[in-house]
């Protein structure tokens, strides 16, 4: 009976909840298209007696209204005119996109890279060693006498092991020289960047860790002149043509003779300023001829081979390049500081 079916569909529609655009579409396909329920009932309506038509005409029209209203309401919530696609279309596609922030390289990484590149062009290879070292590699093999103050607890972070053998955080990258020479045969020509640790109170001028780059060149007939020329070239490359260098005699247990190298102040160009304390010179590294004892400790014939070594602090080189006055800035990770350095996309 038509009347029963109208009643049945009315109940169905009243019970349906449309929760998504897909629900709305399925509803439309079932009830409202030309082969759908509403049209079907109207077709059937044509076939009933005029007696019934009088009663059912009104009922059927009310049903149609109900079916369409339900669709309209749902359409407003989930229908096509409300989807994301249309929202996008409403946006102005000619507007510039939102920028995204690129990170930047840490100044110490930039400078380390620059130093390494200069030496690579001279035929030096990069070598690395562990930050946790034993006494032999950090001190003994490097000819430190047993009572040397650098071994003191004040300077070195020692860790007592249960077997009685102390280990330490390396205090300099010279330990990598030893590892390199022990592991191979001359010639050696290596550049060794790395982090080192010293037991110091943290201030603007000192930190408990910092970074060094070590250099080592061992072969037959290597002389102090080779050392001077290599470092002179390095300084011209890093700080520019015309930067002056001078060597002052110094002492390190592992080099003999030893020297400290100064360069003409990069800020005042030798005129005298706060940075160079009016002297026109700033110290940038320690160097010297590898002590024959060190070569022998590493199993290298010191009669046949000689070599030079140098070591510099990356923080110091960076300070001179960028005029950074407080060492702590390097490890605070303040983006306002870090974002001032060249951005590279690699
Ligand atoms: N290791 C020394 C230091 O930390 C630097 C150095 C390296 C000096 C190599 C001479 C030769 O101060």
Tab-separated table of C-alpha atoms and ligand atoms in Angstrom:
chain	number	residue	atom	x	y	z
A	1	UNK	CA	0.000	0.000	0.000
A	2	UNK	CA	1.273	3.451	-0.957
A	3	UNK	CA	0.183	4.936	2.334
A	4	UNK	CA	2.121	2.377	4.323
A	5	UNK	CA	5.227	2.918	2.284
A	6	UNK	CA	5.056	6.693	2.729
A	7	UNK	CA	4.769	6.110	6.467
A	8	UNK	CA	7.685	3.699	6.434
A	9	UNK	CA	9.949	6.105	4.482
A	10	UNK	CA	8.926	9.017	6.664
A	11	UNK	CA	10.089	7.078	9.702
A	12	UNK	CA	13.325	6.129	7.947
A	13	UNK	CA	14.131	9.739	7.079
A	14	UNK	CA	13.374	10.892	10.572
A	15	UNK	CA	15.791	8.352	11.956
A	16	UNK	CA	18.691	8.951	9.577
A	17	UNK	CA	21.503	11.184	10.871
A	18	UNK	CA	23.692	12.675	8.183
A	19	UNK	CA	27.227	13.174	9.533
A	20	UNK	CA	29.373	13.843	6.494
A	21	UNK	CA	29.346	15.059	2.924
A	22	UNK	CA	29.357	11.389	1.864
A	23	UNK	CA	26.242	10.683	3.981
A	24	UNK	CA	24.477	13.641	2.367
A	25	UNK	CA	25.330	12.396	-1.103
A	26	UNK	CA	24.131	8.858	-0.373
A	27	UNK	CA	20.903	10.291	1.008
A	28	UNK	CA	20.384	12.336	-2.149
A	29	UNK	CA	21.026	9.306	-4.350
A	30	UNK	CA	18.519	7.240	-2.442
A	31	UNK	CA	15.664	9.722	-2.099
A	32	UNK	CA	15.978	12.673	-4.432
A	33	UNK	CA	17.324	11.661	-7.850
A	34	UNK	CA	14.947	10.870	-10.753
A	35	UNK	CA	15.030	7.148	-10.001
A	36	UNK	CA	14.897	7.765	-6.260
A	37	UNK	CA	12.285	7.042	-3.600
A	38	UNK	CA	10.381	10.364	-3.852
A	39	UNK	CA	9.965	10.231	-7.617
A	40	UNK	CA	9.040	6.519	-7.348
A	41	UNK	CA	6.233	7.246	-4.883
A	42	UNK	CA	4.871	9.984	-7.171
A	43	UNK	CA	4.846	7.493	-10.069
A	44	UNK	CA	2.894	5.077	-7.908
A	45	UNK	CA	0.547	7.882	-6.859
A	46	UNK	CA	-0.562	8.161	-10.526
A	47	UNK	CA	-1.873	4.609	-10.391
A	48	UNK	CA	-4.090	4.836	-7.285
A	49	UNK	CA	-7.840	5.520	-7.288
A	50	UNK	CA	-9.042	9.111	-7.218
A	51	UNK	CA	-10.575	8.344	-3.826
A	52	UNK	CA	-7.124	7.577	-2.441
A	53	UNK	CA	-5.526	10.468	-4.356
A	54	UNK	CA	-7.582	12.933	-2.368
A	55	UNK	CA	-6.235	11.605	0.919
A	56	UNK	CA	-2.718	10.715	-0.160
A	57	UNK	CA	-1.935	13.813	-2.256
A	58	UNK	CA	-1.399	15.908	0.838
A	59	UNK	CA	0.497	13.152	2.680
A	60	UNK	CA	2.802	12.569	-0.279
A	61	UNK	CA	3.546	16.280	-0.673
A	62	UNK	CA	4.380	16.544	2.996
A	63	UNK	CA	6.706	13.574	2.631
A	64	UNK	CA	8.434	15.222	-0.345
A	65	UNK	CA	8.868	18.405	1.694
A	66	UNK	CA	10.341	16.443	4.582
A	67	UNK	CA	12.803	14.615	2.320
A	68	UNK	CA	13.970	17.849	0.668
A	69	UNK	CA	14.247	19.833	3.894
A	70	UNK	CA	16.417	17.177	5.464
A	71	UNK	CA	18.707	17.338	2.440
A	72	UNK	CA	18.853	21.139	2.468
A	73	UNK	CA	19.763	21.316	6.127
A	74	UNK	CA	22.515	18.726	5.805
A	75	UNK	CA	23.798	20.378	2.658
A	76	UNK	CA	24.379	23.578	4.591
A	77	UNK	CA	26.543	21.733	7.083
A	78	UNK	CA	28.462	19.310	4.903
A	79	UNK	CA	27.460	20.059	1.362
A	80	UNK	CA	29.763	20.983	-1.495
A	81	UNK	CA	29.613	24.713	-0.890
A	82	UNK	CA	31.272	24.152	2.456
A	83	UNK	CA	34.223	21.874	1.717
A	84	UNK	CA	37.890	22.789	2.071
A	85	UNK	CA	38.400	22.747	-1.664
A	86	UNK	CA	36.097	25.666	-2.045
A	87	UNK	CA	37.696	27.484	0.864
A	88	UNK	CA	41.041	27.211	-0.887
A	89	UNK	CA	39.544	28.532	-4.067
A	90	UNK	CA	38.367	31.534	-2.126
A	91	UNK	CA	41.982	32.363	-1.080
A	92	UNK	CA	44.113	34.654	-3.207
A	93	UNK	CA	46.579	32.397	-4.963
A	94	UNK	CA	48.670	35.324	-6.147
A	95	UNK	CA	49.696	36.198	-2.568
A	96	UNK	CA	53.304	35.233	-1.690
A	97	UNK	CA	53.624	31.969	0.260
A	98	UNK	CA	54.524	31.866	3.927
A	99	UNK	CA	58.297	31.869	4.392
A	100	UNK	CA	59.933	29.148	6.483
A	101	UNK	CA	62.964	29.648	8.673
A	102	UNK	CA	66.248	28.077	7.727
A	103	UNK	CA	68.749	27.252	10.426
A	104	UNK	CA	72.307	28.477	10.200
A	105	UNK	CA	75.651	26.844	10.806
A	106	UNK	CA	77.215	27.326	14.203
A	107	UNK	CA	80.083	29.839	13.987
A	108	UNK	CA	82.509	27.255	15.402
A	109	UNK	CA	81.491	24.786	12.685
A	110	UNK	CA	81.951	27.455	10.025
A	111	UNK	CA	85.441	28.302	11.222
A	112	UNK	CA	86.444	24.654	11.752
A	113	UNK	CA	85.372	23.934	8.194
A	114	UNK	CA	87.373	26.884	6.897
A	115	UNK	CA	90.523	25.794	8.758
A	116	UNK	CA	90.186	22.198	7.569
A	117	UNK	CA	89.642	23.288	3.945
A	118	UNK	CA	92.840	25.362	3.938
A	119	UNK	CA	94.942	22.445	5.175
A	120	UNK	CA	93.225	19.947	2.899
A	121	UNK	CA	94.491	21.956	-0.068
A	122	UNK	CA	98.014	21.448	1.290
A	123	UNK	CA	97.521	17.686	1.320
A	124	UNK	CA	96.517	17.232	4.970
A	125	UNK	CA	93.899	14.577	5.721
A	126	UNK	CA	91.346	14.825	8.535
A	127	UNK	CA	91.782	12.469	11.527
A	128	UNK	CA	89.785	12.126	14.726
A	129	UNK	CA	90.232	10.438	18.085
A	130	UNK	CA	88.171	9.705	21.223
A	131	UNK	CA	87.229	12.410	23.733
A	132	UNK	CA	87.626	9.968	26.619
A	133	UNK	CA	91.318	9.212	26.779
A	134	UNK	CA	93.827	7.327	28.864
A	135	UNK	CA	96.887	8.804	30.493
A	136	UNK	CA	99.207	7.379	27.839
A	137	UNK	CA	97.626	9.124	24.848
A	138	UNK	CA	96.848	12.412	26.586
A	139	UNK	CA	100.081	12.754	28.606
A	140	UNK	CA	102.727	10.025	28.852
A	141	UNK	CA	103.322	9.359	25.171
A	142	UNK	CA	103.474	13.115	24.690
A	143	UNK	CA	106.470	13.314	27.003
A	144	UNK	CA	104.684	14.899	29.971
A	145	UNK	CA	106.808	14.237	33.057
A	146	UNK	CA	104.867	12.447	35.825
A	147	UNK	CA	104.739	15.581	37.997
A	148	UNK	CA	103.614	17.931	35.205
A	149	UNK	CA	100.930	20.361	36.471
A	150	UNK	CA	98.616	19.664	33.507
A	151	UNK	CA	97.989	16.219	34.967
A	152	UNK	CA	96.751	17.884	38.116
A	153	UNK	CA	93.129	17.343	39.077
A	154	UNK	CA	92.702	21.113	38.769
A	155	UNK	CA	93.080	20.988	35.013
A	156	UNK	CA	91.958	17.558	33.974
A	157	UNK	CA	88.644	15.796	34.463
A	158	UNK	CA	89.736	12.374	35.697
A	159	UNK	CA	87.419	9.427	36.115
A	160	UNK	CA	88.513	6.725	38.551
A	161	UNK	CA	87.893	3.297	37.128
A	162	UNK	CA	87.348	0.268	39.359
A	163	UNK	CA	90.461	-1.490	38.054
A	164	UNK	CA	92.520	1.461	39.350
A	165	UNK	CA	93.372	2.844	35.898
A	166	UNK	CA	92.269	6.442	35.526
A	167	UNK	CA	90.665	7.652	32.374
A	168	UNK	CA	90.262	11.322	31.533
A	169	UNK	CA	88.468	13.688	29.223
A	170	UNK	CA	91.195	14.734	26.805
A	171	UNK	CA	92.677	18.135	27.589
A	172	UNK	CA	93.960	18.710	24.064
A	173	UNK	CA	93.780	17.175	20.577
A	174	UNK	CA	97.491	16.285	20.740
A	175	UNK	CA	96.302	12.859	21.907
A	176	UNK	CA	95.123	12.236	18.341
A	177	UNK	CA	98.706	12.748	17.097
A	178	UNK	CA	99.753	9.786	19.231
A	179	UNK	CA	96.883	7.587	18.035
A	180	UNK	CA	97.643	8.440	14.436
A	181	UNK	CA	101.367	7.736	14.669
A	182	UNK	CA	100.859	4.513	16.630
A	183	UNK	CA	98.483	3.215	13.999
A	184	UNK	CA	100.518	3.870	10.865
A	185	UNK	CA	103.835	4.555	9.198
A	186	UNK	CA	105.263	7.945	8.147
A	187	UNK	CA	104.715	10.143	6.255
A	188	UNK	CA	101.845	11.686	8.240
A	189	UNK	CA	100.125	14.843	7.206
A	190	UNK	CA	96.913	15.264	9.166
A	191	UNK	CA	94.584	17.885	10.568
A	192	UNK	CA	92.640	16.855	13.680
A	193	UNK	CA	89.638	18.877	14.863
A	194	UNK	CA	87.839	18.016	18.083
A	195	UNK	CA	86.398	18.974	21.451
A	196	UNK	CA	88.608	19.139	24.519
A	197	UNK	CA	87.904	19.545	28.244
A	198	UNK	CA	89.535	21.404	31.103
A	199	UNK	CA	88.465	21.761	34.670
A	200	UNK	CA	88.002	25.534	34.681
A	201	UNK	CA	85.406	27.849	36.166
A	202	UNK	CA	83.119	29.076	33.398
A	203	UNK	CA	83.476	32.768	32.590
A	204	UNK	CA	83.538	35.045	29.534
A	205	UNK	CA	87.130	33.999	28.902
A	206	UNK	CA	87.240	30.335	29.978
A	207	UNK	CA	85.006	27.303	29.637
A	208	UNK	CA	85.164	23.708	30.781
A	209	UNK	CA	85.104	22.565	27.169
A	210	UNK	CA	86.279	24.110	23.943
A	211	UNK	CA	87.492	23.065	20.508
A	212	UNK	CA	90.918	22.644	18.998
A	213	UNK	CA	92.436	21.829	15.667
A	214	UNK	CA	95.688	19.922	15.770
A	215	UNK	CA	98.104	19.634	12.865
A	216	UNK	CA	100.858	17.082	12.355
A	217	UNK	CA	103.389	16.651	9.586
A	218	UNK	CA	106.001	13.892	9.897
A	219	UNK	CA	108.343	12.842	7.109
A	220	UNK	CA	112.051	12.729	6.304
A	221	UNK	CA	113.738	16.146	6.459
A	222	UNK	CA	110.856	18.183	7.800
A	223	UNK	CA	112.247	21.411	9.254
A	224	UNK	CA	111.148	24.431	11.259
A	225	UNK	CA	111.133	26.384	7.963
A	226	UNK	CA	108.369	24.034	6.721
A	227	UNK	CA	106.418	24.739	9.902
A	228	UNK	CA	106.751	28.508	9.486
A	229	UNK	CA	105.826	28.488	5.821
A	230	UNK	CA	102.795	26.246	6.350
A	231	UNK	CA	101.426	28.387	9.174
A	232	UNK	CA	102.203	31.623	7.329
A	233	UNK	CA	100.220	30.374	4.344
A	234	UNK	CA	97.365	29.318	6.633
A	235	UNK	CA	97.122	32.780	8.185
A	236	UNK	CA	97.124	34.522	4.786
A	237	UNK	CA	94.275	32.270	3.670
A	238	UNK	CA	92.216	32.649	6.832
A	239	UNK	CA	92.705	36.322	7.732
A	240	UNK	CA	93.718	37.741	4.369
A	241	UNK	CA	96.859	38.571	2.453
A	242	UNK	CA	99.239	40.839	4.400
A	243	UNK	CA	98.430	39.495	7.885
A	244	UNK	CA	101.768	39.412	9.707
A	245	UNK	CA	102.971	36.524	11.858
A	246	UNK	CA	105.624	36.278	14.532
A	247	UNK	CA	106.935	33.317	16.526
A	248	UNK	CA	107.837	33.547	20.205
A	249	UNK	CA	109.852	30.816	21.908
A	250	UNK	CA	107.709	28.720	24.220
A	251	UNK	CA	107.566	25.352	25.918
A	252	UNK	CA	105.455	22.226	25.367
A	253	UNK	CA	106.596	18.799	26.602
A	254	UNK	CA	105.908	17.236	23.199
A	255	UNK	CA	107.702	19.715	20.935
A	256	UNK	CA	111.307	20.897	20.849
A	257	UNK	CA	111.894	23.659	19.974
A	258	UNK	CA	108.459	25.074	20.743
A	259	UNK	CA	106.879	28.365	19.819
A	260	UNK	CA	103.724	30.387	20.115
A	261	UNK	CA	102.555	32.154	17.016
A	262	UNK	CA	101.049	35.634	17.049
A	263	UNK	CA	99.341	37.392	14.170
A	264	UNK	CA	98.962	41.130	13.635
A	265	UNK	CA	95.692	42.113	15.330
A	266	UNK	CA	92.792	41.520	12.960
A	267	UNK	CA	90.738	44.303	14.517
A	268	UNK	CA	93.153	47.246	14.576
A	269	UNK	CA	95.564	45.866	11.959
A	270	UNK	CA	98.476	46.245	14.363
A	271	UNK	CA	97.694	49.778	15.571
A	272	UNK	CA	96.845	48.666	19.093
A	273	UNK	CA	93.321	48.201	20.470
A	274	UNK	CA	91.429	46.651	23.387
A	275	UNK	CA	91.543	43.176	21.888
A	276	UNK	CA	95.329	43.066	21.471
A	277	UNK	CA	95.756	45.103	24.684
A	278	UNK	CA	97.536	47.801	22.708
A	279	UNK	CA	100.320	45.500	21.491
A	280	UNK	CA	99.130	45.083	17.900
A	281	UNK	CA	99.618	41.288	18.169
A	282	UNK	CA	97.367	38.414	19.217
A	283	UNK	CA	98.402	34.865	19.980
A	284	UNK	CA	96.610	32.196	17.962
A	285	UNK	CA	98.450	28.893	18.350
A	286	UNK	CA	101.165	26.767	19.857
A	287	UNK	CA	103.556	24.808	17.683
A	288	UNK	CA	106.973	23.218	17.411
A	289	UNK	CA	109.064	20.339	16.104
A	290	UNK	CA	107.774	16.998	17.359
A	291	UNK	CA	110.026	15.929	20.238
A	292	UNK	CA	112.079	12.839	19.248
A	293	UNK	CA	110.841	11.154	22.449
A	294	UNK	CA	107.285	11.404	21.172
A	295	UNK	CA	108.228	9.852	17.828
A	296	UNK	CA	109.993	6.998	19.623
A	297	UNK	CA	107.027	6.523	22.014
A	298	UNK	CA	104.894	5.972	18.924
A	299	UNK	CA	107.325	3.520	17.345
A	300	UNK	CA	108.821	5.930	14.810
A	301	UNK	CA	112.542	6.124	14.129
A	302	UNK	CA	113.492	9.641	15.242
A	303	UNK	CA	116.871	9.437	13.451
A	304	UNK	CA	115.133	9.010	10.117
A	305	UNK	CA	112.025	11.095	10.600
A	306	UNK	CA	111.248	14.544	11.910
A	307	UNK	CA	108.055	16.517	12.021
A	308	UNK	CA	106.184	19.562	13.176
A	309	UNK	CA	102.945	19.923	15.093
A	310	UNK	CA	100.648	22.775	15.956
A	311	UNK	CA	97.447	23.239	17.888
A	312	UNK	CA	94.945	26.071	17.955
A	313	UNK	CA	91.682	26.835	19.733
A	314	UNK	CA	88.765	27.215	17.340
A	315	UNK	CA	86.974	29.566	19.761
A	316	UNK	CA	89.946	31.924	19.745
A	317	UNK	CA	90.200	31.940	15.938
A	318	UNK	CA	86.432	32.552	15.756
A	319	UNK	CA	86.587	35.391	18.288
A	320	UNK	CA	89.180	37.129	16.169
A	321	UNK	CA	87.146	36.652	13.037
A	322	UNK	CA	83.762	37.719	14.381
A	323	UNK	CA	84.788	39.805	17.418
A	324	UNK	CA	82.878	37.676	19.890
A	325	UNK	CA	83.725	38.765	23.406
A	326	UNK	CA	82.049	36.129	25.563
A	327	UNK	CA	82.926	32.438	25.151
A	328	UNK	CA	79.658	31.385	26.771
A	329	UNK	CA	77.701	32.557	23.725
A	330	UNK	CA	79.036	29.558	21.811
A	331	UNK	CA	77.227	27.052	23.980
A	332	UNK	CA	74.079	28.895	25.025
A	333	UNK	CA	72.252	28.193	21.758
A	334	UNK	CA	70.584	31.582	21.703
A	335	UNK	CA	69.046	31.908	18.231
A	336	UNK	CA	69.558	35.673	18.296
A	337	UNK	CA	73.290	34.977	18.374
A	338	UNK	CA	73.342	31.950	16.075
A	339	UNK	CA	71.155	33.432	13.354
A	340	UNK	CA	73.724	36.147	12.698
A	341	UNK	CA	75.973	33.665	10.941
A	342	UNK	CA	75.954	32.706	7.305
A	343	UNK	CA	73.174	30.368	6.306
A	344	UNK	CA	74.120	27.470	4.120
A	345	UNK	CA	71.755	24.968	2.581
A	346	UNK	CA	73.517	21.643	2.288
B	1	LIG	N1	98.338	20.892	22.751
B	1	LIG	C1	98.759	22.256	22.940
B	1	LIG	C2	97.718	22.969	23.795
B	1	LIG	O1	96.656	22.446	24.010
B	1	LIG	C3	98.941	22.971	21.640
B	1	LIG	C4	100.051	22.420	20.793
B	1	LIG	C5	99.816	21.440	19.864
B	1	LIG	C6	101.356	22.938	20.931
B	1	LIG	C7	100.835	20.935	19.070
B	1	LIG	C8	102.373	22.458	20.140
B	1	LIG	C9	102.112	21.479	19.231
B	1	LIG	O2	97.932	24.071	24.248
